[in-house]
Coordinates of C-alpha atoms in Angstrom, one line a residue:
Chain B
M1 CA 69.4 105.7 109.5
K2 CA 72.3 107.4 109.1
V3 CA 73.4 109.8 106.0
T4 CA 75.7 107.3 105.0
D5 CA 73.3 104.6 104.8
F6 CA 72.3 106.2 101.9
I7 CA 75.7 106.8 99.5
I8 CA 75.5 103.4 98.2
P9 CA 72.2 103.3 97.2
L10 CA 72.6 106.7 95.6
I11 CA 75.3 105.6 93.7
A12 CA 73.7 102.8 92.1
L13 CA 70.6 104.4 91.4
F14 CA 72.7 107.3 89.6
I15 CA 74.9 105.1 87.4
I16 CA 71.5 103.0 86.8
I17 CA 69.5 106.0 85.5
Y18 CA 72.4 108.0 84.0
G19 CA 73.0 104.4 81.9
V20 CA 69.1 104.2 80.8
K21 CA 69.3 107.9 79.5
K22 CA 72.5 107.4 77.4
K23 CA 70.6 104.3 75.8
V24 CA 73.1 101.8 77.4
Q25 CA 71.9 98.6 77.6
V26 CA 71.9 98.2 81.1
Y27 CA 71.2 94.3 81.7
D28 CA 73.9 93.3 79.1
A29 CA 76.4 95.8 80.7
F30 CA 75.8 94.6 83.8
I31 CA 76.0 91.2 83.4
E32 CA 79.2 91.8 81.6
G33 CA 80.5 93.9 83.9
A34 CA 80.3 90.8 86.7
K35 CA 81.4 88.2 84.5
E36 CA 84.8 90.6 84.3
G37 CA 84.2 91.0 88.1
I38 CA 84.3 87.2 88.9
Q39 CA 87.1 86.8 86.8
T40 CA 89.1 89.1 88.6
C41 CA 88.4 87.5 91.7
I42 CA 89.1 83.9 90.5
E43 CA 92.7 85.9 89.2
I44 CA 93.3 87.3 92.4
F45 CA 92.6 84.0 94.4
P46 CA 96.3 82.4 94.1
V47 CA 97.7 85.9 95.1
L48 CA 95.5 86.3 98.1
I49 CA 96.4 82.7 99.5
T50 CA 100.0 83.3 98.7
M51 CA 100.2 86.5 100.8
I52 CA 98.0 85.6 103.7
F53 CA 99.7 82.4 103.5
A54 CA 103.0 84.2 104.6
I55 CA 101.3 87.2 107.0
N56 CA 99.7 84.5 109.3
I57 CA 102.9 81.9 109.6
L58 CA 104.8 85.7 110.6
L59 CA 102.2 86.8 113.2
K60 CA 101.3 83.3 114.6
S61 CA 104.8 82.7 115.3
N62 CA 105.0 85.2 117.6
V63 CA 108.0 87.1 116.6
L64 CA 107.2 90.4 116.1
N65 CA 106.1 90.5 120.0
V66 CA 109.8 89.5 120.7
V67 CA 111.1 92.0 118.6
L68 CA 108.6 94.5 120.3
S69 CA 110.2 93.6 123.6
F70 CA 113.4 94.5 123.0
L71 CA 112.7 98.0 121.2
S72 CA 110.2 98.8 124.0
P73 CA 112.5 101.0 125.8
L74 CA 113.0 103.4 122.8
F75 CA 109.3 104.1 122.8
E76 CA 109.3 104.4 126.3
A77 CA 111.5 107.1 126.3
L78 CA 109.3 109.0 123.5
N79 CA 106.7 108.7 125.6
I80 CA 104.5 106.8 123.2
P81 CA 102.5 103.7 125.7
K82 CA 103.7 100.2 125.3
D83 CA 100.6 98.4 124.2
I84 CA 100.4 100.5 121.3
I85 CA 103.4 99.2 119.5
P86 CA 102.5 96.3 118.3
L87 CA 99.3 98.2 116.6
M88 CA 101.5 100.3 114.8
F89 CA 103.5 97.3 113.1
L90 CA 100.5 95.4 112.8
R91 CA 98.6 97.9 110.7
P92 CA 100.2 98.2 107.5
I93 CA 100.2 94.2 107.3
S94 CA 96.8 93.0 108.5
G95 CA 93.7 95.1 109.2
S96 CA 91.7 92.2 110.8
S97 CA 94.7 91.4 113.2
S98 CA 95.0 95.2 113.7
L99 CA 91.4 95.8 114.6
V100 CA 91.4 92.9 116.9
L101 CA 94.6 95.0 118.5
V102 CA 92.5 97.7 118.5
N103 CA 89.5 96.0 120.5
D104 CA 91.8 94.6 123.0
I105 CA 93.1 98.3 124.0
F106 CA 89.8 99.5 124.1
T107 CA 88.8 96.4 126.6
S108 CA 91.6 96.8 128.7
Y109 CA 92.1 100.9 128.9
G110 CA 88.7 102.3 127.3
P111 CA 88.2 104.3 124.6
D112 CA 88.2 108.0 125.8
T113 CA 91.7 107.1 127.2
Y114 CA 94.9 108.1 125.8
I115 CA 96.4 105.1 124.2
G116 CA 92.4 104.5 123.1
R117 CA 92.6 107.8 121.0
L118 CA 95.6 107.3 119.7
A119 CA 94.6 103.6 118.7
S120 CA 91.4 105.0 117.5
V121 CA 93.4 107.2 114.7
L122 CA 96.1 105.3 114.3
Q123 CA 93.8 102.6 113.0
G124 CA 91.5 104.9 110.9
C125 CA 94.4 107.0 109.5
T126 CA 96.1 104.5 107.3
D127 CA 95.6 101.6 105.4
T128 CA 97.1 97.5 104.9
T129 CA 99.8 98.7 102.6
I130 CA 101.8 95.8 102.3
Y131 CA 98.3 93.5 101.7
V132 CA 97.0 96.2 99.3
L133 CA 100.4 96.8 97.4
S134 CA 100.6 92.5 97.1
L135 CA 96.9 92.1 96.2
Y136 CA 96.6 94.8 93.4
F137 CA 100.6 94.0 92.2
G138 CA 99.5 90.5 91.9
S139 CA 96.4 91.3 90.2
V140 CA 97.8 91.9 87.2
G141 CA 101.2 90.2 87.2
I142 CA 103.5 93.1 88.1
K143 CA 106.8 91.6 89.1
K144 CA 109.0 94.4 90.2
T145 CA 106.6 96.7 92.0
R146 CA 110.3 99.5 92.7
Y147 CA 110.1 101.8 95.2
A148 CA 105.9 101.5 95.9
L149 CA 106.6 99.4 99.0
F150 CA 109.1 101.8 100.7
N151 CA 107.0 104.8 99.5
G152 CA 103.8 103.0 101.0
L153 CA 105.4 102.2 104.2
F154 CA 106.8 106.1 104.7
A155 CA 103.5 107.1 104.3
D156 CA 102.4 104.9 106.8
I157 CA 105.3 106.1 109.7
M158 CA 104.2 109.9 108.6
G159 CA 100.4 108.8 109.7
I160 CA 102.0 106.8 113.1
I161 CA 103.8 110.5 113.7
A162 CA 100.5 112.7 112.6
S163 CA 98.2 110.3 114.8
I164 CA 100.8 111.3 117.9
V165 CA 100.7 115.0 117.1
F166 CA 97.3 115.3 116.8
V167 CA 96.2 113.3 119.7
N168 CA 98.4 115.3 122.1
L169 CA 97.6 118.4 120.2
L170 CA 93.7 118.3 120.1
F171 CA 93.1 116.6 123.5
Y172 CA 95.7 117.0 125.8
Chain P
M1 CA 107.7 91.6 97.5
N2 CA 109.8 88.5 96.6
K3 CA 111.9 88.7 99.0
L4 CA 109.4 90.2 101.7
W5 CA 107.5 87.5 101.2
A6 CA 110.3 84.8 101.9
A7 CA 111.3 86.6 104.9
F8 CA 107.8 86.4 106.8
I9 CA 107.3 82.4 105.8
V10 CA 111.5 81.9 107.0
I11 CA 111.7 84.3 110.0
G12 CA 108.2 82.6 110.8
I13 CA 109.1 79.0 110.3
V14 CA 112.5 79.5 112.4
F15 CA 111.0 81.2 115.2
C16 CA 108.5 78.8 115.3
M17 CA 110.6 75.7 115.7
A18 CA 113.3 77.9 117.9
T19 CA 110.5 78.5 120.5
G20 CA 109.3 74.7 120.6
N21 CA 106.1 75.9 118.1
A22 CA 105.9 73.5 115.3
V23 CA 102.4 72.7 116.0
T24 CA 101.5 76.3 114.9
I25 CA 103.3 76.3 111.5
N26 CA 101.6 72.6 111.1
N27 CA 97.9 73.8 111.9
E28 CA 98.6 76.9 109.3
M29 CA 100.1 74.6 106.6
I30 CA 96.5 72.8 106.8
N31 CA 94.0 75.7 107.9
G32 CA 95.9 78.4 106.6
G33 CA 94.2 78.5 103.1
K34 CA 90.7 78.7 104.4
S35 CA 90.6 82.3 105.5
A36 CA 91.9 83.0 102.1
L37 CA 89.1 81.0 100.6
K38 CA 86.5 82.8 102.7
M39 CA 88.2 86.5 101.4
V40 CA 87.5 85.2 97.7
I41 CA 83.7 84.1 98.2
E42 CA 83.1 86.9 100.5
M43 CA 84.5 89.0 97.5
L44 CA 82.9 87.5 95.0
P45 CA 79.4 88.5 94.6
L46 CA 80.7 92.2 95.5
M47 CA 83.1 91.9 92.8
A48 CA 80.5 90.8 90.6
I49 CA 77.7 93.2 91.4
W50 CA 80.0 96.4 91.7
S51 CA 82.2 95.8 88.3
G52 CA 78.7 95.2 86.9
L53 CA 77.6 98.7 87.7
M54 CA 80.6 100.1 87.1
N55 CA 80.6 98.4 83.6
I56 CA 77.2 100.4 83.0
A57 CA 78.7 103.8 84.6
S58 CA 82.0 103.0 82.0
K59 CA 79.4 102.8 78.9
S60 CA 77.1 105.6 79.6
G61 CA 80.7 107.8 79.8
L62 CA 80.0 108.2 83.2
L63 CA 84.1 107.4 84.3
N64 CA 85.0 109.4 81.7
K65 CA 82.9 112.6 83.1
L66 CA 83.8 111.9 86.4
S67 CA 87.8 112.0 85.3
I68 CA 87.1 115.3 83.2
M69 CA 85.8 116.8 86.6
L70 CA 88.4 115.9 88.8
S71 CA 91.3 116.3 86.6
P72 CA 92.3 120.0 87.6
I73 CA 93.6 117.3 90.8
L74 CA 94.2 114.6 89.6
N75 CA 96.5 115.5 86.1
P76 CA 99.3 117.1 88.2
L77 CA 99.7 113.4 90.4
F78 CA 99.4 111.3 87.2
P79 CA 101.3 113.4 85.0
D80 CA 101.4 110.2 82.7
I81 CA 97.9 109.7 81.8
E82 CA 95.7 111.6 78.9
K83 CA 93.4 113.7 80.2
G84 CA 89.9 112.2 80.5
H85 CA 91.2 108.7 80.2
E86 CA 88.5 106.1 82.1
S87 CA 91.5 104.9 84.5
L88 CA 91.2 108.4 86.2
G89 CA 87.3 108.3 86.4
L90 CA 88.4 104.5 88.1
I91 CA 91.0 105.7 90.6
T92 CA 88.5 108.6 91.3
S93 CA 85.8 105.8 92.5
N94 CA 88.3 104.1 94.4
M95 CA 89.3 107.2 96.2
V96 CA 85.7 107.9 96.9
A97 CA 84.8 104.7 98.1
N98 CA 87.8 104.9 100.1
I99 CA 87.1 108.9 101.5
F100 CA 83.4 107.3 102.6
G101 CA 84.8 104.6 104.3
L102 CA 83.0 102.5 102.1
G103 CA 85.8 99.6 101.9
S104 CA 84.3 96.7 100.2
A105 CA 83.2 98.9 97.2
A106 CA 86.5 100.3 97.0
T107 CA 88.3 97.3 96.0
P108 CA 86.4 96.5 93.0
F109 CA 86.9 100.1 91.6
G110 CA 90.9 100.1 92.7
L111 CA 91.5 96.6 91.3
K112 CA 89.9 97.7 87.6
A113 CA 91.7 101.2 88.1
M114 CA 95.4 98.8 88.2
K115 CA 94.0 96.6 85.2
S116 CA 93.2 100.2 83.2
L117 CA 96.6 101.3 84.4
Q118 CA 98.2 98.2 83.2
E119 CA 96.7 98.9 79.6
L120 CA 98.6 101.9 79.7
N121 CA 102.0 100.6 81.0
H122 CA 104.7 99.9 78.6
D123 CA 106.6 96.9 80.7
K124 CA 103.7 94.7 81.7
K125 CA 106.4 93.4 84.6
I126 CA 107.2 96.8 86.1
A127 CA 105.2 99.1 88.2
S128 CA 104.8 102.1 86.4
R129 CA 104.8 105.3 88.0
S130 CA 100.8 106.0 87.9
M131 CA 100.5 102.6 89.6
I132 CA 102.9 103.6 92.5
T133 CA 101.4 106.7 92.8
F134 CA 97.9 105.5 93.2
L135 CA 98.9 102.9 95.5
V136 CA 100.3 105.9 97.6
L137 CA 97.4 107.5 97.7
N138 CA 95.3 104.4 98.3
T139 CA 96.9 102.9 101.3
S140 CA 98.2 106.2 103.0
G141 CA 94.3 105.5 103.7
L142 CA 92.4 108.6 102.8
T143 CA 89.4 108.5 104.8
L144 CA 87.2 111.1 105.9
I145 CA 84.8 109.1 108.2
P146 CA 86.5 105.9 109.7
T147 CA 83.0 104.2 110.4
T148 CA 84.5 100.6 112.0
I149 CA 86.5 102.9 114.5
I150 CA 83.7 104.9 115.6
S151 CA 81.2 101.7 116.0
L152 CA 83.5 99.7 117.8
R153 CA 84.1 102.7 120.1
M154 CA 80.4 102.9 120.3
M155 CA 80.3 99.4 121.7
H156 CA 82.8 100.0 124.1
G157 CA 80.9 102.8 125.8
S158 CA 83.1 106.0 124.5
Q159 CA 81.4 109.4 125.8
N160 CA 82.1 110.9 122.8
P161 CA 82.8 107.7 120.0
T162 CA 83.3 110.5 117.0
E163 CA 85.0 112.9 118.7
I164 CA 88.7 111.6 117.3
I165 CA 87.5 112.1 113.4
L166 CA 89.4 115.5 113.4
A167 CA 92.5 114.1 114.6
S168 CA 92.2 111.1 112.0
I169 CA 91.6 113.4 109.2
L170 CA 94.3 115.7 110.0
A171 CA 96.4 112.5 110.4
T172 CA 95.2 111.1 107.0
F173 CA 95.9 114.2 105.5
F174 CA 99.4 114.6 106.4
S175 CA 100.2 110.8 105.8
T176 CA 99.0 111.0 102.3
F177 CA 100.7 114.6 101.7
F178 CA 104.3 113.5 102.8
G179 CA 103.4 110.0 100.8
L180 CA 102.8 111.9 97.5
L181 CA 105.9 114.3 98.1
M182 CA 108.4 111.3 98.4
N183 CA 106.6 109.9 95.7
K184 CA 107.3 112.8 93.5
F185 CA 110.8 112.6 94.7
L186 CA 111.3 109.1 94.6
S187 CA 109.9 109.0 90.3
R188 CA 112.2 111.7 89.8
K189 CA 115.2 110.0 90.9
E190 CA 114.7 106.7 89.6
A191 CA 113.3 108.4 86.0

């Protein structure tokens, strides 16, 4: 048992005890909320299908790898290992496929190498920006997202730079 | 989003055909929806349970209390939302779930927060300033304990699976900070 295993049960326990104390009809409130949750889930289904469809076509076409092979001399000059580059590009698009890449890096180099540590920090410090944006905006029917995408990707790039800087500072 | 989506598909299909790989697209057209369906099926019970719990928290006033407690941090970030509004409580819940690496619980909170922000939004088709700030906070990946990565490192026989936590926290802090700084700048420029 880890300490983090206690977080979810404690949250659930606290919410229910607090609700009973405040005389909320907890049973009815739960059903009402569950209904709302299922509705949201059904509402986001078309958004998910639409987005995953586009992401999969892009990923399976292999076009990213070709683009990256053009860019690799630039990254080599910056002393960034070649095999980490696909991860930087995939991370904002798809969480599961970037995790597969981290797994591949661990398999070929081991988790305790420079590239292994860099991959760990990279995967841990940012999120799937493009996926989250389309899901969250799509769920409430926002059409114009203004500067959200640029802002999100900017934070991701900062995360990539920070990962490289801090892995170098803390380990080497 | 519109252009990005079209670009993903056009680039993908053209490139596949150019490299003689049209079969990939055919397969994707037939099977592509399955992974989305699988996601929804996995998400549905989670959404139901967490939304159920959150409704209790909302009715008992717990969410408002949470948002008042955290208002010193959140109010400067979300100047458009009045103090103690429920959406701040939902944003906080989403952040807390993310920070502890509870990704599955974070999504229902996040979607509820978006709904609540949409109620405050003047033009329902255009993203509000608060929504964008919230999504920057969310996507810059405020995670304290990257549990998935640590267990993956363990699986691959790392000598010290948790050694990356400090670098991870620093990097996530850095990206969130600069993301929010850029957010302040952009929101002023557009307003």
